[in-house]
Amino acid sequence: MSGFRKLSDLGDPERLREIGESVAENALERVGRSVARVQERKPLPYDLLESDDAYLVVFDAPGVREKDVQVRFENSEVQVRIDRFRDFYEGFEMRFPGRGLALDGAARLPEGAAVDAENASATVTDAGTLRIRLPKRGDDA
């Protein structure tokens, strides 16, 4: 006797379709959560630029809004925390949550860099780029 059963022995074809869809949705949801967790663990990419009077740290943070961003300067390092929220789209439901919601990044300034952290500024572009400008202090400017 073979290990195969007749399709008619398995029940209603509609029920089989429902089970298949449920399994597929569950798999997509798990994959989406895994992708989001990987993204949340990976530090935000950045560029560090220098001019005569300031340092500029540029983080790639798609989907970020200014109210989602926290910036700190500690021990010659710019530290960024972004807590994004998903937008609600009427008539749509989440099928694949692939974007991380909590993102972190840090950029270390060069050894001996003296900056005026009190007068630093941070801006977010429409394209989701976070720019942090740190003016140089004293002899470095």
mmCIF file of C-alpha atoms in Angstrom:
data_model
loop_
_atom_site.group_PDB
_atom_site.id
_atom_site.type_symbol
_atom_site.label_atom_id
_atom_site.label_comp_id
_atom_site.label_asym_id
_atom_site.label_seq_id
_atom_site.Cartn_x
_atom_site.Cartn_y
_atom_site.Cartn_z
ATOM 1 C CA MET A 1 0.000 0.000 0.000
ATOM 2 C CA SER A 2 1.387 3.421 -0.925
ATOM 3 C CA GLY A 3 1.636 6.367 1.484
ATOM 4 C CA PHE A 4 -0.569 8.463 -0.803
ATOM 5 C CA ARG A 5 -4.260 9.037 -0.233
ATOM 6 C CA LYS A 6 -6.880 10.022 -2.701
ATOM 7 C CA LEU A 7 -7.679 13.741 -2.717
ATOM 8 C CA SER A 8 -11.292 12.919 -1.985
ATOM 9 C CA ASP A 9 -10.178 11.204 1.256
ATOM 10 C CA LEU A 10 -8.653 14.441 2.554
ATOM 11 C CA GLY A 11 -11.896 16.349 2.722
ATOM 12 C CA ASP A 12 -13.402 19.401 1.107
ATOM 13 C CA PRO A 13 -11.059 21.080 -1.441
ATOM 14 C CA GLU A 14 -12.174 24.483 -0.074
ATOM 15 C CA ARG A 15 -10.977 23.444 3.379
ATOM 16 C CA LEU A 16 -7.623 22.376 1.928
ATOM 17 C CA ARG A 17 -7.265 25.781 0.251
ATOM 18 C CA GLU A 18 -8.012 27.523 3.561
ATOM 19 C CA ILE A 19 -5.376 25.430 5.353
ATOM 20 C CA GLY A 20 -2.842 26.208 2.619
ATOM 21 C CA GLU A 21 -3.539 29.941 2.848
ATOM 22 C CA SER A 22 -3.254 29.848 6.625
ATOM 23 C CA VAL A 23 0.118 28.091 6.446
ATOM 24 C CA ALA A 24 1.371 30.573 3.825
ATOM 25 C CA GLU A 25 0.219 33.603 5.857
ATOM 26 C CA ASN A 26 1.871 32.233 8.987
ATOM 27 C CA ALA A 27 5.135 31.649 7.101
ATOM 28 C CA LEU A 28 5.083 35.173 5.604
ATOM 29 C CA GLU A 29 4.448 36.719 8.998
ATOM 30 C CA ARG A 30 7.353 34.812 10.555
ATOM 31 C CA VAL A 31 9.696 35.743 7.710
ATOM 32 C CA GLY A 32 8.637 39.393 7.972
ATOM 33 C CA ARG A 33 9.260 39.469 11.716
ATOM 34 C CA SER A 34 12.657 37.839 11.223
ATOM 35 C CA VAL A 35 13.640 40.376 8.565
ATOM 36 C CA ALA A 36 12.552 43.229 10.848
ATOM 37 C CA ARG A 37 14.558 41.811 13.778
ATOM 38 C CA VAL A 38 17.677 41.507 11.617
ATOM 39 C CA GLN A 39 17.242 45.104 10.480
ATOM 40 C CA GLU A 40 16.809 46.260 14.086
ATOM 41 C CA ARG A 41 20.045 44.535 15.146
ATOM 42 C CA LYS A 42 22.084 45.959 12.279
ATOM 43 C CA PRO A 43 23.464 49.441 13.038
ATOM 44 C CA LEU A 44 22.287 52.291 10.837
ATOM 45 C CA PRO A 45 24.761 53.045 8.048
ATOM 46 C CA TYR A 46 26.332 56.512 8.179
ATOM 47 C CA ASP A 47 28.865 58.854 6.619
ATOM 48 C CA LEU A 48 31.139 61.124 8.666
ATOM 49 C CA LEU A 49 32.167 64.338 6.941
ATOM 50 C CA GLU A 50 34.379 67.192 8.127
ATOM 51 C CA SER A 51 34.652 70.851 7.129
ATOM 52 C CA ASP A 52 36.810 73.637 8.556
ATOM 53 C CA ASP A 53 34.207 74.479 11.200
ATOM 54 C CA ALA A 54 32.081 71.355 11.797
ATOM 55 C CA TYR A 55 31.544 67.612 11.545
ATOM 56 C CA LEU A 56 28.502 66.257 9.747
ATOM 57 C CA VAL A 57 27.165 62.774 10.447
ATOM 58 C CA VAL A 58 24.651 61.485 7.908
ATOM 59 C CA PHE A 59 22.568 58.411 8.760
ATOM 60 C CA ASP A 60 20.340 56.563 6.281
ATOM 61 C CA ALA A 61 17.006 56.143 8.049
ATOM 62 C CA PRO A 62 14.186 55.570 5.568
ATOM 63 C CA GLY A 63 10.723 56.219 6.908
ATOM 64 C CA VAL A 64 11.977 58.341 9.794
ATOM 65 C CA ARG A 65 10.273 61.503 11.003
ATOM 66 C CA GLU A 66 11.865 64.101 13.274
ATOM 67 C CA LYS A 67 9.594 63.169 16.169
ATOM 68 C CA ASP A 68 10.856 59.552 15.940
ATOM 69 C CA VAL A 69 14.528 60.468 16.490
ATOM 70 C CA GLN A 70 16.628 60.719 19.648
ATOM 71 C CA VAL A 71 20.214 61.954 19.347
ATOM 72 C CA ARG A 72 22.882 61.977 22.061
ATOM 73 C CA PHE A 73 26.533 62.922 22.083
ATOM 74 C CA GLU A 74 28.592 60.977 24.568
ATOM 75 C CA ASN A 75 32.302 60.089 24.776
ATOM 76 C CA SER A 76 33.120 61.470 21.302
ATOM 77 C CA GLU A 77 30.292 59.458 19.762
ATOM 78 C CA VAL A 78 27.023 60.500 18.144
ATOM 79 C CA GLN A 79 24.354 58.012 19.224
ATOM 80 C CA VAL A 80 21.020 57.740 17.445
ATOM 81 C CA ARG A 81 17.840 55.905 18.410
ATOM 82 C CA ILE A 82 14.889 55.826 16.014
ATOM 83 C CA ASP A 83 11.487 54.474 17.009
ATOM 84 C CA ARG A 84 9.390 54.329 13.864
ATOM 85 C CA PHE A 85 5.692 53.646 13.753
ATOM 86 C CA ARG A 86 3.827 52.004 10.953
ATOM 87 C CA ASP A 87 1.345 54.135 9.065
ATOM 88 C CA PHE A 88 -2.207 52.849 8.866
ATOM 89 C CA TYR A 89 -3.583 52.471 5.355
ATOM 90 C CA GLU A 90 -7.350 52.225 5.308
ATOM 91 C CA GLY A 91 -8.591 49.137 3.528
ATOM 92 C CA PHE A 92 -5.219 47.326 3.827
ATOM 93 C CA GLU A 93 -3.898 44.829 6.324
ATOM 94 C CA MET A 94 -0.263 44.017 7.105
ATOM 95 C CA ARG A 95 0.863 40.934 5.181
ATOM 96 C CA PHE A 96 4.642 41.179 5.520
ATOM 97 C CA PRO A 97 6.076 43.307 8.376
ATOM 98 C CA GLY A 98 9.528 43.652 6.821
ATOM 99 C CA ARG A 99 10.758 46.958 8.283
ATOM 100 C CA GLY A 100 12.369 47.254 11.668
ATOM 101 C CA LEU A 101 10.686 49.710 13.997
ATOM 102 C CA ALA A 102 13.489 50.367 16.512
ATOM 103 C CA LEU A 103 16.798 51.313 14.887
ATOM 104 C CA ASP A 104 20.096 52.335 16.476
ATOM 105 C CA GLY A 105 23.311 53.790 15.175
ATOM 106 C CA ALA A 106 26.518 55.344 16.433
ATOM 107 C CA ALA A 107 29.305 57.314 14.793
ATOM 108 C CA ARG A 108 32.613 57.878 16.563
ATOM 109 C CA LEU A 109 34.349 61.178 15.868
ATOM 110 C CA PRO A 110 38.102 61.221 15.175
ATOM 111 C CA GLU A 111 40.482 61.041 18.136
ATOM 112 C CA GLY A 112 40.870 64.453 19.756
ATOM 113 C CA ALA A 113 37.916 66.077 17.966
ATOM 114 C CA ALA A 114 36.612 68.967 20.076
ATOM 115 C CA VAL A 115 33.002 69.861 19.305
ATOM 116 C CA ASP A 116 30.355 72.181 20.734
ATOM 117 C CA ALA A 117 27.639 69.583 21.363
ATOM 118 C CA GLU A 118 25.336 72.206 22.922
ATOM 119 C CA ASN A 119 25.038 73.933 19.536
ATOM 120 C CA ALA A 120 24.670 70.774 17.465
ATOM 121 C CA SER A 121 21.669 70.449 15.172
ATOM 122 C CA ALA A 122 19.813 67.519 13.661
ATOM 123 C CA THR A 123 17.522 67.538 10.638
ATOM 124 C CA VAL A 124 15.596 64.877 8.748
ATOM 125 C CA THR A 125 15.129 65.144 4.999
ATOM 126 C CA ASP A 126 12.016 64.079 3.107
ATOM 127 C CA ALA A 127 14.046 61.153 1.767
ATOM 128 C CA GLY A 128 14.670 59.837 5.305
ATOM 129 C CA THR A 129 18.228 60.998 5.795
ATOM 130 C CA LEU A 130 19.204 62.154 9.287
ATOM 131 C CA ARG A 131 21.889 64.869 9.301
ATOM 132 C CA ILE A 132 23.628 65.819 12.529
ATOM 133 C CA ARG A 133 25.908 68.876 12.431
ATOM 134 C CA LEU A 134 28.409 69.310 15.267
ATOM 135 C CA PRO A 135 30.278 72.642 15.230
ATOM 136 C CA LYS A 136 33.957 72.469 16.104
ATOM 137 C CA ARG A 137 35.069 74.172 19.269
ATOM 138 C CA GLY A 138 38.030 76.411 19.986
ATOM 139 C CA ASP A 139 41.266 75.606 18.187
ATOM 140 C CA ASP A 140 39.669 72.935 15.950
ATOM 141 C CA ALA A 141 37.398 75.452 14.178
#
